[in-house]
Amino acid sequence: MVEYRYLGNSGLKVSEITYGNWVTHASQIDDAGAIATVHAALDAGITTFDTADTYANTAAEVVLGKALAGQRRASLEIFTKVYFPTGPKGPNDTGLSRKHILESIDGSLQRLGTDYVDLYQAHRYDYETPLEETMQAFADVVRAGKALYIGVSEWTAEQLRDGAALAQQLHVPFISNQPQYSMLWRVIEEKVVPASEELGISQIVWSPMAQGVLSGKYLPGQPVPAGSRATDEKSGAHFIKRFLHDDVLAAVQRLTPIAADCGLTMPQLAIAWVLQNRNVAAALVGASRPEQIASNVAASGVTLDADVMAAIDAALGDVVERDPQNTYEVSPKSRLV
Ligand code: NDP
């Protein structure tokens, strides 16, 4: 069963394997499949679920709400996000203005079928809204009882420091950052993680399996497997492209004997790897089928020895991305509309 970790310096525990529904719910998989996958996650002891208003242009929140209906609310941690454009995409349907935050939280709660979310996250940094306005709006969401804690996603070390200083003045618990992190994408290690450790902020890391690439099922020089994310032209295929290069895929194949020696599947090795970092509170995994979740959760509680970690680095060589500048590079510099 899944183990639990504290989120930041708070008393909130999250399941160290957390389930997210980006590009799957209301898009790649039908509602019956989505509900079965969420139930497999619950059966495996996952209590923490992540979504965003922008996923499937709000429809993913509705599906997650349906899938969790009837569960005991206090036994779940439900996370959502605000920033990217939603709905009819008017000038204020985007960003981290007071208007967009205060309107968005109500929409998310209604779609999720809950009175509060456990964590409300700024999906990106908004370069067009004063940070004071954003943090005050988040504080008001917390004081209204609509969110218990606040977090952010893909903020730089400096942005985390500025946000944490304001959160402290406003007495609101700012406890998490949600960045991309995997064996292949390690850009948070140099700056974001040390700053977060100082600030009492945890990472909830997305795409720990590099969207499925670290499962080893994508082979160099071969067509992508039928039914995989890379075939989902509606959405997923666009995002996974960044990893589908023969040098990356060949390096990933070199991990196969390492996983076997550890008695792990490749997805389990990928998830266990991110959990070795103690600033990571949760590996935020996706799944297109219940069987994936049921098998992947065995990564919880696994310790990888130093020689295994070194063998992974040697196998991957120079396909690993480490440049901290890429934390910044992947974030939009102005609001999208
Ligand atoms: P993963 O790296 O965990 O990829 C999940 C995908 O890998 C599955 O949907 C499935 O795709 C494949 N997979 C999973 N298990 C197996 C297995 N055992 N064997 C073979 N293939 C497998 O994470 P995601 O990219 O899905 O991201 C996870 C979550 O992170 C999102 O749902 C969202 O909550 C969050 N996120 C946050 C972002 C942000 O900006 N804050 C950005 C992106 C994601 P398939 O079967 O279709 O090939």
Tab-separated table of C-alpha atoms and ligand atoms in Angstrom:
chain	number	residue	atom	x	y	z
A	1	MET	CA	0.000	0.000	0.000
A	2	VAL	CA	1.027	3.572	-0.584
A	3	GLU	CA	2.950	5.482	2.085
A	4	TYR	CA	2.284	9.085	3.071
A	5	ARG	CA	4.478	12.183	3.420
A	6	TYR	CA	3.970	15.635	4.903
A	7	LEU	CA	3.416	18.416	2.386
A	8	GLY	CA	5.916	21.194	3.127
A	9	ASN	CA	6.191	22.237	6.726
A	10	SER	CA	2.473	21.669	7.258
A	11	GLY	CA	0.604	18.945	9.097
A	12	LEU	CA	-1.073	17.800	5.865
A	13	LYS	CA	-0.214	14.295	4.730
A	14	VAL	CA	-0.440	13.279	1.072
A	15	SER	CA	-0.098	9.878	-0.547
A	16	GLU	CA	3.451	9.789	-1.927
A	17	ILE	CA	1.963	8.484	-5.129
A	18	THR	CA	-0.735	10.919	-6.178
A	19	TYR	CA	-3.047	10.525	-9.151
A	20	GLY	CA	-3.517	13.270	-11.763
A	21	ASN	CA	-5.983	13.419	-14.663
A	22	TRP	CA	-4.273	15.700	-17.235
A	23	VAL	CA	-4.838	14.634	-20.892
A	24	THR	CA	-6.706	11.493	-19.812
A	25	HIS	CA	-10.090	12.380	-18.243
A	26	ALA	CA	-12.643	13.884	-20.636
A	27	SER	CA	-10.089	13.425	-23.406
A	28	GLN	CA	-7.976	10.270	-24.014
A	29	ILE	CA	-10.192	7.891	-22.005
A	30	ASP	CA	-13.954	7.675	-21.554
A	31	ASP	CA	-15.718	8.359	-18.259
A	32	ALA	CA	-16.123	4.671	-17.369
A	33	GLY	CA	-12.370	4.152	-17.803
A	34	ALA	CA	-11.626	7.292	-15.819
A	35	ILE	CA	-13.855	6.197	-12.935
A	36	ALA	CA	-12.335	2.681	-12.919
A	37	THR	CA	-8.835	4.177	-12.815
A	38	VAL	CA	-9.685	6.498	-9.915
A	39	HIS	CA	-11.203	3.551	-8.050
A	40	ALA	CA	-8.043	1.492	-8.654
A	41	ALA	CA	-6.070	4.384	-7.175
A	42	LEU	CA	-8.336	4.483	-4.110
A	43	ASP	CA	-8.062	0.700	-3.723
A	44	ALA	CA	-4.268	1.020	-3.744
A	45	GLY	CA	-4.363	3.561	-0.899
A	46	ILE	CA	-3.969	6.723	-2.981
A	47	THR	CA	-5.829	9.497	-1.188
A	48	THR	CA	-4.502	12.525	-3.068
A	49	PHE	CA	-5.905	13.594	-6.442
A	50	ASP	CA	-4.707	16.436	-8.662
A	51	THR	CA	-6.499	18.234	-11.467
A	52	ALA	CA	-6.778	21.749	-12.933
A	53	ASP	CA	-9.544	23.951	-14.278
A	54	THR	CA	-7.807	24.021	-17.650
A	55	TYR	CA	-7.660	20.236	-18.146
A	56	ALA	CA	-10.047	19.399	-20.994
A	57	ASN	CA	-11.207	23.024	-20.631
A	58	THR	CA	-12.843	22.344	-17.208
A	59	ALA	CA	-14.342	18.942	-18.097
A	60	ALA	CA	-11.612	16.947	-16.298
A	61	GLU	CA	-12.676	18.459	-12.959
A	62	VAL	CA	-16.235	17.264	-13.605
A	63	VAL	CA	-15.056	13.692	-14.300
A	64	LEU	CA	-12.846	13.625	-11.197
A	65	GLY	CA	-15.774	14.925	-9.123
A	66	LYS	CA	-17.970	12.129	-10.487
A	67	ALA	CA	-15.301	9.503	-9.843
A	68	LEU	CA	-14.837	10.607	-6.221
A	69	ALA	CA	-18.554	11.051	-5.481
A	70	GLY	CA	-19.657	9.016	-2.487
A	71	GLN	CA	-16.174	8.825	-0.950
A	72	ARG	CA	-15.648	10.188	2.560
A	73	ARG	CA	-14.420	13.749	1.886
A	74	ALA	CA	-12.163	13.914	4.955
A	75	SER	CA	-10.267	10.853	3.702
A	76	LEU	CA	-9.287	12.568	0.449
A	77	GLU	CA	-6.931	15.383	-0.521
A	78	ILE	CA	-8.210	17.131	-3.642
A	79	PHE	CA	-5.931	19.594	-5.461
A	80	THR	CA	-6.734	21.913	-8.336
A	81	LYS	CA	-5.154	24.900	-10.090
A	82	VAL	CA	-5.802	28.281	-11.643
A	83	TYR	CA	-3.957	30.360	-14.271
A	84	PHE	CA	-4.464	29.001	-17.792
A	85	PRO	CA	-7.429	30.241	-19.846
A	86	THR	CA	-10.753	28.426	-19.493
A	87	GLY	CA	-14.324	28.781	-20.684
A	88	PRO	CA	-15.111	31.273	-23.437
A	89	LYS	CA	-11.607	32.758	-22.932
A	90	GLY	CA	-12.457	36.393	-22.224
A	91	PRO	CA	-9.665	38.809	-21.188
A	92	ASN	CA	-10.074	37.917	-17.508
A	93	ASP	CA	-10.519	34.151	-17.919
A	94	THR	CA	-6.780	33.722	-17.442
A	95	GLY	CA	-3.918	34.595	-15.103
A	96	LEU	CA	-3.674	35.236	-11.367
A	97	SER	CA	-5.667	38.440	-10.984
A	98	ARG	CA	-7.940	38.774	-7.958
A	99	LYS	CA	-10.920	38.584	-10.316
A	100	HIS	CA	-9.831	35.376	-12.007
A	101	ILE	CA	-8.787	33.616	-8.788
A	102	LEU	CA	-11.974	34.457	-6.865
A	103	GLU	CA	-14.206	33.448	-9.774
A	104	SER	CA	-12.224	30.340	-10.686
A	105	ILE	CA	-12.277	28.757	-7.256
A	106	ASP	CA	-16.085	28.785	-7.241
A	107	GLY	CA	-16.219	27.121	-10.670
A	108	SER	CA	-13.739	24.450	-9.621
A	109	LEU	CA	-15.609	23.652	-6.400
A	110	GLN	CA	-18.875	23.337	-8.255
A	111	ARG	CA	-17.388	21.021	-10.904
A	112	LEU	CA	-15.565	18.895	-8.334
A	113	GLY	CA	-18.686	18.659	-6.159
A	114	THR	CA	-16.924	19.717	-2.984
A	115	ASP	CA	-17.078	22.675	-0.570
A	116	TYR	CA	-13.293	23.080	-0.436
A	117	VAL	CA	-10.090	21.890	-2.042
A	118	ASP	CA	-7.187	20.873	0.127
A	119	LEU	CA	-4.652	22.669	-2.075
A	120	TYR	CA	-5.239	25.528	-4.523
A	121	GLN	CA	-2.296	26.047	-6.874
A	122	ALA	CA	-1.124	28.855	-9.128
A	123	HIS	CA	-0.540	26.823	-12.290
A	124	ARG	CA	2.213	29.222	-13.473
A	125	TYR	CA	3.705	32.559	-12.402
A	126	ASP	CA	1.760	35.563	-13.740
A	127	TYR	CA	4.160	38.260	-14.943
A	128	GLU	CA	1.284	40.705	-15.536
A	129	THR	CA	-0.359	40.754	-12.090
A	130	PRO	CA	1.359	42.144	-8.972
A	131	LEU	CA	2.357	39.226	-6.770
A	132	GLU	CA	0.798	41.067	-3.780
A	133	GLU	CA	-2.608	40.984	-5.527
A	134	THR	CA	-2.296	37.260	-6.242
A	135	MET	CA	-1.216	36.284	-2.740
A	136	GLN	CA	-3.925	38.453	-1.147
A	137	ALA	CA	-6.544	36.757	-3.340
A	138	PHE	CA	-5.215	33.308	-2.356
A	139	ALA	CA	-5.317	34.386	1.304
A	140	ASP	CA	-8.961	35.397	0.869
A	141	VAL	CA	-9.765	32.007	-0.717
A	142	VAL	CA	-8.217	30.307	2.321
A	143	ARG	CA	-10.024	32.591	4.788
A	144	ALA	CA	-13.325	31.867	3.019
A	145	GLY	CA	-12.701	28.173	3.719
A	146	LYS	CA	-12.614	27.308	0.004
A	147	ALA	CA	-9.014	26.042	0.120
A	148	LEU	CA	-7.035	24.788	3.087
A	149	TYR	CA	-3.519	25.366	1.735
A	150	ILE	CA	-1.937	27.093	-1.232
A	151	GLY	CA	0.720	26.005	-3.673
A	152	VAL	CA	2.206	26.923	-7.035
A	153	SER	CA	3.524	25.169	-10.124
A	154	GLU	CA	6.744	25.686	-12.094
A	155	TRP	CA	7.851	28.744	-10.144
A	156	THR	CA	11.558	29.621	-10.037
A	157	ALA	CA	13.537	29.716	-6.779
A	158	GLU	CA	13.284	33.501	-6.693
A	159	GLN	CA	9.521	33.472	-7.319
A	160	LEU	CA	9.089	30.904	-4.536
A	161	ARG	CA	11.036	33.147	-2.142
A	162	ASP	CA	8.949	36.222	-3.023
A	163	GLY	CA	5.689	34.275	-2.715
A	164	ALA	CA	6.682	32.697	0.582
A	165	ALA	CA	7.582	36.090	2.091
A	166	LEU	CA	4.139	37.473	1.235
A	167	ALA	CA	2.374	34.304	2.403
A	168	GLN	CA	4.117	34.628	5.737
A	169	GLN	CA	2.956	38.251	6.115
A	170	LEU	CA	-0.589	37.184	5.220
A	171	HIS	CA	-0.473	34.145	7.530
A	172	VAL	CA	-1.477	31.676	4.822
A	173	PRO	CA	0.077	28.234	4.483
A	174	PHE	CA	2.061	28.198	1.207
A	175	ILE	CA	3.448	24.663	1.192
A	176	SER	CA	4.082	23.269	-2.284
A	177	ASN	CA	5.469	23.683	-5.759
A	178	GLN	CA	4.492	21.424	-8.662
A	179	PRO	CA	7.340	21.084	-11.174
A	180	GLN	CA	8.213	18.540	-13.818
A	181	TYR	CA	10.782	16.069	-12.430
A	182	SER	CA	11.987	12.679	-13.603
A	183	MET	CA	15.189	10.795	-14.303
A	184	LEU	CA	15.216	12.626	-17.649
A	185	TRP	CA	14.237	16.143	-16.445
A	186	ARG	CA	16.119	17.306	-13.342
A	187	VAL	CA	16.077	21.095	-13.714
A	188	ILE	CA	14.759	21.719	-10.175
A	189	GLU	CA	17.716	20.124	-8.423
A	190	GLU	CA	20.146	23.043	-8.533
A	191	LYS	CA	17.994	25.971	-7.380
A	192	VAL	CA	14.310	25.158	-6.773
A	193	VAL	CA	14.891	22.282	-4.364
A	194	PRO	CA	17.442	24.069	-2.104
A	195	ALA	CA	15.227	27.193	-1.951
A	196	SER	CA	12.175	25.054	-1.175
A	197	GLU	CA	13.962	23.219	1.610
A	198	GLU	CA	14.765	26.573	3.236
A	199	LEU	CA	11.171	27.778	2.821
A	200	GLY	CA	9.367	24.661	4.062
A	201	ILE	CA	7.931	23.945	0.601
A	202	SER	CA	7.630	20.431	-0.895
A	203	GLN	CA	7.620	19.387	-4.532
A	204	ILE	CA	4.674	17.469	-5.976
A	205	VAL	CA	6.372	16.312	-9.152
A	206	TRP	CA	4.600	15.852	-12.454
A	207	SER	CA	5.338	13.359	-15.227
A	208	PRO	CA	7.690	11.197	-13.120
A	209	MET	CA	7.519	8.581	-15.906
A	210	ALA	CA	8.201	11.272	-18.542
A	211	GLN	CA	4.614	10.735	-19.728
A	212	GLY	CA	5.176	6.994	-20.127
A	213	VAL	CA	8.543	7.177	-21.923
A	214	LEU	CA	10.354	5.820	-18.844
A	215	SER	CA	8.139	2.716	-18.966
A	216	GLY	CA	10.444	1.660	-21.826
A	217	LYS	CA	7.539	0.943	-24.179
A	218	TYR	CA	8.663	3.478	-26.799
A	219	LEU	CA	11.478	1.868	-28.800
A	220	PRO	CA	14.056	3.711	-30.912
A	221	GLY	CA	13.348	3.489	-34.629
A	222	GLN	CA	9.971	1.794	-34.041
A	223	PRO	CA	6.399	3.075	-34.444
A	224	VAL	CA	4.840	4.238	-31.163
A	225	PRO	CA	2.720	1.556	-29.430
A	226	ALA	CA	-0.992	1.415	-30.266
A	227	GLY	CA	-3.205	3.068	-27.657
A	228	SER	CA	-0.334	4.958	-25.999
A	229	ARG	CA	-0.328	8.690	-25.223
A	230	ALA	CA	1.829	9.270	-28.285
A	231	THR	CA	-1.133	8.200	-30.451
A	232	ASP	CA	-3.596	10.561	-28.743
A	233	GLU	CA	-3.742	13.311	-31.364
A	234	LYS	CA	-6.418	15.205	-29.385
A	235	SER	CA	-3.915	16.218	-26.749
A	236	GLY	CA	-1.244	13.894	-25.306
A	237	ALA	CA	0.692	13.276	-28.546
A	238	HIS	CA	1.639	16.941	-28.708
A	239	PHE	CA	3.190	17.018	-25.217
A	240	ILE	CA	5.100	13.710	-25.242
A	241	LYS	CA	6.979	14.616	-28.456
A	242	ARG	CA	9.765	16.334	-26.543
A	243	PHE	CA	11.000	12.919	-25.307
A	244	LEU	CA	10.466	10.875	-28.459
A	245	HIS	CA	13.991	11.035	-29.860
A	246	ASP	CA	16.035	7.938	-30.611
A	247	ASP	CA	18.964	8.935	-28.358
A	248	VAL	CA	16.579	9.363	-25.382
A	249	LEU	CA	14.702	6.141	-26.159
A	250	ALA	CA	17.957	4.177	-26.534
A	251	ALA	CA	19.206	5.525	-23.185
A	252	VAL	CA	15.914	4.531	-21.519
A	253	GLN	CA	16.316	0.974	-22.843
A	254	ARG	CA	19.645	0.799	-20.964
A	255	LEU	CA	17.629	1.096	-17.705
A	256	THR	CA	15.893	-2.260	-18.319
A	257	PRO	CA	18.512	-4.491	-16.626
A	258	ILE	CA	18.818	-2.040	-13.717
A	259	ALA	CA	15.081	-2.247	-13.016
A	260	ALA	CA	15.165	-6.045	-13.339
A	261	ASP	CA	18.089	-6.311	-10.888
A	262	CYS	CA	16.050	-4.280	-8.377
A	263	GLY	CA	13.017	-6.528	-8.896
A	264	LEU	CA	11.068	-3.543	-10.209
A	265	THR	CA	9.191	-2.789	-13.420
A	266	MET	CA	10.461	0.194	-15.402
A	267	PRO	CA	7.528	2.446	-14.310
A	268	GLN	CA	8.161	1.449	-10.681
A	269	LEU	CA	11.866	2.330	-11.031
A	270	ALA	CA	10.968	5.747	-12.500
A	271	ILE	CA	8.537	6.548	-9.691
A	272	ALA	CA	10.844	5.227	-6.955
A	273	TRP	CA	13.658	7.391	-8.388
A	274	VAL	CA	11.808	10.692	-7.855
A	275	LEU	CA	10.766	9.605	-4.368
A	276	GLN	CA	14.429	9.234	-3.317
A	277	ASN	CA	14.529	13.046	-3.181
A	278	ARG	CA	13.242	13.941	0.294
A	279	ASN	CA	12.006	17.360	-0.852
A	280	VAL	CA	9.544	15.467	-3.082
A	281	ALA	CA	6.322	14.846	-1.173
A	282	ALA	CA	4.597	13.048	-4.011
A	283	ALA	CA	5.126	11.542	-7.428
A	284	LEU	CA	2.155	12.808	-9.415
A	285	VAL	CA	1.359	10.000	-11.810
A	286	GLY	CA	-1.102	9.599	-14.639
A	287	ALA	CA	-2.720	6.416	-15.885
A	288	SER	CA	-4.830	5.493	-18.871
A	289	ARG	CA	-5.890	2.144	-17.360
A	290	PRO	CA	-6.603	0.808	-13.848
A	291	GLU	CA	-3.932	-1.928	-14.204
A	292	GLN	CA	-1.220	0.733	-14.581
A	293	ILE	CA	-2.039	2.296	-11.214
A	294	ALA	CA	-2.418	-1.071	-9.508
A	295	SER	CA	1.090	-2.072	-10.608
A	296	ASN	CA	2.849	1.308	-10.317
A	297	VAL	CA	1.970	1.852	-6.644
A	298	ALA	CA	4.488	-0.849	-5.686
A	299	ALA	CA	7.102	1.912	-6.126
A	300	SER	CA	6.002	3.386	-2.788
A	301	GLY	CA	8.433	2.758	0.043
A	302	VAL	CA	11.235	1.508	-2.249
A	303	THR	CA	14.810	2.551	-1.414
A	304	LEU	CA	17.289	2.677	-4.300
A	305	ASP	CA	20.892	2.187	-3.179
A	306	ALA	CA	23.622	4.636	-4.168
A	307	ASP	CA	25.063	2.138	-6.659
A	308	VAL	CA	21.658	1.841	-8.367
A	309	MET	CA	21.359	5.639	-8.548
A	310	ALA	CA	24.859	5.796	-10.068
A	311	ALA	CA	24.044	3.041	-12.573
A	312	ILE	CA	20.956	5.005	-13.671
A	313	ASP	CA	23.065	8.139	-14.250
A	314	ALA	CA	25.619	6.138	-16.231
A	315	ALA	CA	22.897	4.497	-18.343
A	316	LEU	CA	21.211	7.789	-19.206
A	317	GLY	CA	24.411	9.759	-19.840
A	318	ASP	CA	23.917	13.137	-21.466
A	319	VAL	CA	20.232	12.849	-22.401
A	320	VAL	CA	19.341	14.130	-18.904
A	321	GLU	CA	18.218	17.791	-18.825
A	322	ARG	CA	19.649	19.631	-15.797
A	323	ASP	CA	19.764	23.328	-16.769
A	324	PRO	CA	17.860	25.324	-14.081
A	325	GLN	CA	17.157	27.972	-16.709
A	326	ASN	CA	14.618	25.535	-18.142
A	327	THR	CA	12.375	26.038	-15.104
A	328	TYR	CA	11.913	29.526	-16.428
A	329	GLU	CA	12.031	28.701	-20.122
A	330	VAL	CA	8.967	26.455	-20.042
A	331	SER	CA	6.772	29.061	-18.344
A	332	PRO	CA	4.869	31.598	-20.422
A	333	LYS	CA	6.127	35.181	-19.941
A	334	SER	CA	2.750	36.695	-20.568
A	335	ARG	CA	-0.746	35.467	-19.957
A	336	LEU	CA	-2.229	33.200	-22.567
A	337	VAL	CA	-5.650	34.039	-23.958
B	1	NDP	P1	3.373	10.183	-15.950
B	1	NDP	O1	4.792	10.504	-16.264
B	1	NDP	O2	3.070	9.359	-14.740
B	1	NDP	O3	2.737	9.505	-17.250
B	1	NDP	C1	1.532	8.794	-17.149
B	1	NDP	C2	1.283	8.010	-18.429
B	1	NDP	O4	2.285	6.994	-18.602
B	1	NDP	C3	-0.035	7.259	-18.353
B	1	NDP	O5	-1.137	8.079	-18.657
B	1	NDP	C4	0.200	6.146	-19.355
B	1	NDP	O6	0.011	6.654	-20.670
B	1	NDP	C5	1.691	5.824	-19.131
B	1	NDP	N1	1.852	4.748	-18.151
B	1	NDP	C6	1.577	4.786	-16.823
B	1	NDP	N2	1.823	3.601	-16.240
B	1	NDP	C7	2.292	2.788	-17.201
B	1	NDP	C8	2.707	1.446	-17.208
B	1	NDP	N3	2.699	0.720	-16.105
B	1	NDP	N4	3.133	0.921	-18.395
B	1	NDP	C9	3.128	1.651	-19.526
B	1	NDP	N5	2.728	2.945	-19.585
B	1	NDP	C10	2.318	3.505	-18.425
B	1	NDP	O7	2.580	11.510	-15.692
B	1	NDP	P2	1.620	12.479	-16.546
B	1	NDP	O8	2.376	13.066	-17.668
B	1	NDP	O9	0.337	11.776	-16.815
B	1	NDP	O10	1.358	13.608	-15.469
B	1	NDP	C11	0.795	13.244	-14.210
B	1	NDP	C12	0.052	14.386	-13.604
B	1	NDP	O11	0.922	15.496	-13.379
B	1	NDP	C13	-1.053	15.012	-14.464
B	1	NDP	O12	-2.229	14.258	-14.489
B	1	NDP	C14	-1.262	16.330	-13.775
B	1	NDP	O13	-2.006	16.157	-12.589
B	1	NDP	C15	0.185	16.706	-13.425
B	1	NDP	N6	0.759	17.627	-14.433
B	1	NDP	C16	0.989	18.915	-14.031
B	1	NDP	C17	1.500	19.841	-14.879
B	1	NDP	C18	1.706	21.227	-14.392
B	1	NDP	O14	1.994	22.108	-15.201
B	1	NDP	N7	1.564	21.480	-13.110
B	1	NDP	C19	1.837	19.499	-16.275
B	1	NDP	C20	1.605	18.111	-16.598
B	1	NDP	C21	1.097	17.216	-15.693
B	1	NDP	P3	-0.514	5.746	-21.905
B	1	NDP	O15	-1.001	4.433	-21.372
B	1	NDP	O16	-1.565	6.542	-22.565
B	1	NDP	O17	0.699	5.602	-22.797
